[in-house]
Amino acid sequence: MGNNDPKSIKSYYIAYFDILGYKQFFDNNPDKVPGFLEMIHEGIQGTISKIKGANQSILAASIALMNIEIRVFSDNILLCLEEMEVPFERVRLLAFIMMVAEIQRGFITQCNLFVRGGIIKGMLSINPDYVFGKGLIDAVTMEEKAVYPRIEIASEIVNLLYTVSSYTREEGEQAVAIEQRITRGEEVSDEERSFYTRIGAAIQMESIFLKIVTSLIFSWPDGKWVLSYLYCLDINSFITPEAIQTLLEVAKKGFPTDLKYFNVNPMDIDGLLKRHKEIVEEQLKKYGQNDDIATGDIKAADLRERILKKYIWVMAYHNLICEFYKKPLHKILTRCNCDTRFLKIKIDVIEDEKGIDMSQPNI
């Protein structure tokens, strides 16, 4: 069978997203198209580079089987990872989602480009010439319904991440009971101690896995599960220095070309939030006022407000992350009001917290 022959339809994890403002930019800024194209190119090349890095990694290819397919058309990007029946399947799925989050973060913080999309599980057939299957239709539908600049995650994907597969509930309860007996100084057989050691290690790994999951995805008040591209992982907070050193030694001997992927240094959450705040405030200032719109041009005012609401959502997400990581100094402060000419929302970014007028509502 050649590369361009029909491939069988299989189950894939599918991430599909597009770049916001793409169509409007061509209509409203024909003179700035070359510069916009350069930003798009930079973002897409960054995506391709990350995918190639994962696919060419000895560790990812031979152990995690991370063979990610990528397709790009205009402002649309499709990433697919085939589902497999392997013991570490949840880890593969989590690694795929983490890569999507890093790509989304790169588009925003490096190219000032926001994206909208979804992550689902669905059936596809993929070859170099086309992508075929209901999975693509469902992914596109999810993107169209997302509304805000976010990547939503299907409940099926969330359930897969939160389903414990390394040990049963009964085994976990049995291990806890043995631990309590050991704590009380009671006699424990060698067989029970061996069981406790094995299940205890599985429970610890499950705890680490869930810490990563809870920092990577969250439930928004509207009931949607959303990918958190501002997630920040400090591996030192849940793995001992001795374990990290052992991991690095194993990687050095077995996968020397993959050492660059073993980053154990804490992420610069302050730098990330500062950069994101600058970008979001710029958009709020750009779309938060209607001074340049002529009185009576309701159509233009409606469009401006629809765009503004998207960035108000991003601001709310940003402030939520500031609370999650206890970084109040990076929160975005605004004052919301109404443009009486159109009865439309307008918003002012507060540059100095001391300048807040408490008589006005704040977001």
mmCIF file of N, CA, C and O in Angstrom, residues 13 66 81 88-98 119 156-157 160-161:
data_model
loop_
_atom_site.group_PDB
_atom_site.id
_atom_site.type_symbol
_atom_site.label_atom_id
_atom_site.label_comp_id
_atom_site.label_asym_id
_atom_site.label_seq_id
_atom_site.Cartn_x
_atom_site.Cartn_y
_atom_site.Cartn_z
ATOM 1 N N TYR A 13 -7.022 10.897 18.958
ATOM 2 C CA TYR A 13 -7.214 12.107 19.754
ATOM 3 C C TYR A 13 -7.004 13.258 18.788
ATOM 4 O O TYR A 13 -5.978 13.318 18.090
ATOM 5 N N MET A 66 4.662 8.561 20.264
ATOM 6 C CA MET A 66 4.053 9.864 19.992
ATOM 7 C C MET A 66 4.244 10.250 18.527
ATOM 8 O O MET A 66 5.025 11.149 18.187
ATOM 9 N N LEU A 81 -3.400 12.258 17.160
ATOM 10 C CA LEU A 81 -2.588 11.188 17.729
ATOM 11 C C LEU A 81 -3.448 9.935 17.804
ATOM 12 O O LEU A 81 -4.508 9.934 18.435
ATOM 13 N N PHE A 88 0.252 2.644 29.130
ATOM 14 C CA PHE A 88 0.492 4.050 29.466
ATOM 15 C C PHE A 88 -0.301 4.986 28.550
ATOM 16 O O PHE A 88 0.119 6.107 28.278
ATOM 17 N N GLU A 89 -1.476 4.535 28.103
ATOM 18 C CA GLU A 89 -2.256 5.323 27.157
ATOM 19 C C GLU A 89 -2.662 6.681 27.723
ATOM 20 O O GLU A 89 -2.649 7.687 27.012
ATOM 21 N N ARG A 90 -3.030 6.734 28.998
ATOM 22 C CA ARG A 90 -3.400 8.025 29.603
ATOM 23 C C ARG A 90 -2.233 8.994 29.586
ATOM 24 O O ARG A 90 -2.419 10.207 29.439
ATOM 25 N N VAL A 91 -1.006 8.487 29.740
ATOM 26 C CA VAL A 91 0.180 9.345 29.710
ATOM 27 C C VAL A 91 0.375 9.901 28.301
ATOM 28 O O VAL A 91 0.720 11.074 28.123
ATOM 29 N N ARG A 92 0.147 9.072 27.282
ATOM 30 C CA ARG A 92 0.238 9.532 25.888
ATOM 31 C C ARG A 92 -0.768 10.659 25.643
ATOM 32 O O ARG A 92 -0.449 11.684 25.036
ATOM 33 N N LEU A 93 -2.001 10.448 26.114
ATOM 34 C CA LEU A 93 -3.038 11.457 25.926
ATOM 35 C C LEU A 93 -2.671 12.748 26.641
ATOM 36 O O LEU A 93 -2.812 13.841 26.071
ATOM 37 N N LEU A 94 -2.185 12.640 27.868
ATOM 38 C CA LEU A 94 -1.798 13.836 28.622
ATOM 39 C C LEU A 94 -0.652 14.566 27.926
ATOM 40 O O LEU A 94 -0.660 15.805 27.835
ATOM 41 N N ALA A 95 0.323 13.825 27.421
ATOM 42 C CA ALA A 95 1.453 14.443 26.712
ATOM 43 C C ALA A 95 0.967 15.178 25.467
ATOM 44 O O ALA A 95 1.449 16.274 25.141
ATOM 45 N N PHE A 96 -0.002 14.609 24.770
ATOM 46 C CA PHE A 96 -0.579 15.236 23.576
ATOM 47 C C PHE A 96 -1.257 16.553 23.946
ATOM 48 O O PHE A 96 -1.056 17.589 23.290
ATOM 49 N N ILE A 97 -2.042 16.540 25.019
ATOM 50 C CA ILE A 97 -2.754 17.744 25.451
ATOM 51 C C ILE A 97 -1.773 18.816 25.918
ATOM 52 O O ILE A 97 -1.951 20.011 25.642
ATOM 53 N N MET A 98 -0.711 18.407 26.616
ATOM 54 C CA MET A 98 0.307 19.364 27.055
ATOM 55 C C MET A 98 0.966 20.036 25.854
ATOM 56 O O MET A 98 1.243 21.240 25.873
ATOM 57 N N ILE A 119 -10.634 19.792 21.614
ATOM 58 C CA ILE A 119 -9.924 18.512 21.642
ATOM 59 C C ILE A 119 -10.957 17.419 21.898
ATOM 60 O O ILE A 119 -11.696 17.471 22.888
ATOM 61 N N GLU A 156 -15.491 13.298 27.133
ATOM 62 C CA GLU A 156 -14.924 11.957 26.966
ATOM 63 C C GLU A 156 -13.424 11.969 27.236
ATOM 64 O O GLU A 156 -12.880 11.057 27.868
ATOM 65 N N ILE A 157 -12.734 13.004 26.778
ATOM 66 C CA ILE A 157 -11.294 13.135 27.007
ATOM 67 C C ILE A 157 -11.021 13.335 28.498
ATOM 68 O O ILE A 157 -10.113 12.719 29.074
ATOM 69 N N LEU A 160 -11.358 10.134 30.409
ATOM 70 C CA LEU A 160 -10.207 9.245 30.191
ATOM 71 C C LEU A 160 -9.048 9.645 31.101
ATOM 72 O O LEU A 160 -8.362 8.790 31.666
ATOM 73 N N LEU A 161 -8.827 10.949 31.244
ATOM 74 C CA LEU A 161 -7.721 11.427 32.075
ATOM 75 C C LEU A 161 -7.946 11.135 33.552
ATOM 76 O O LEU A 161 -6.994 10.869 34.293
#
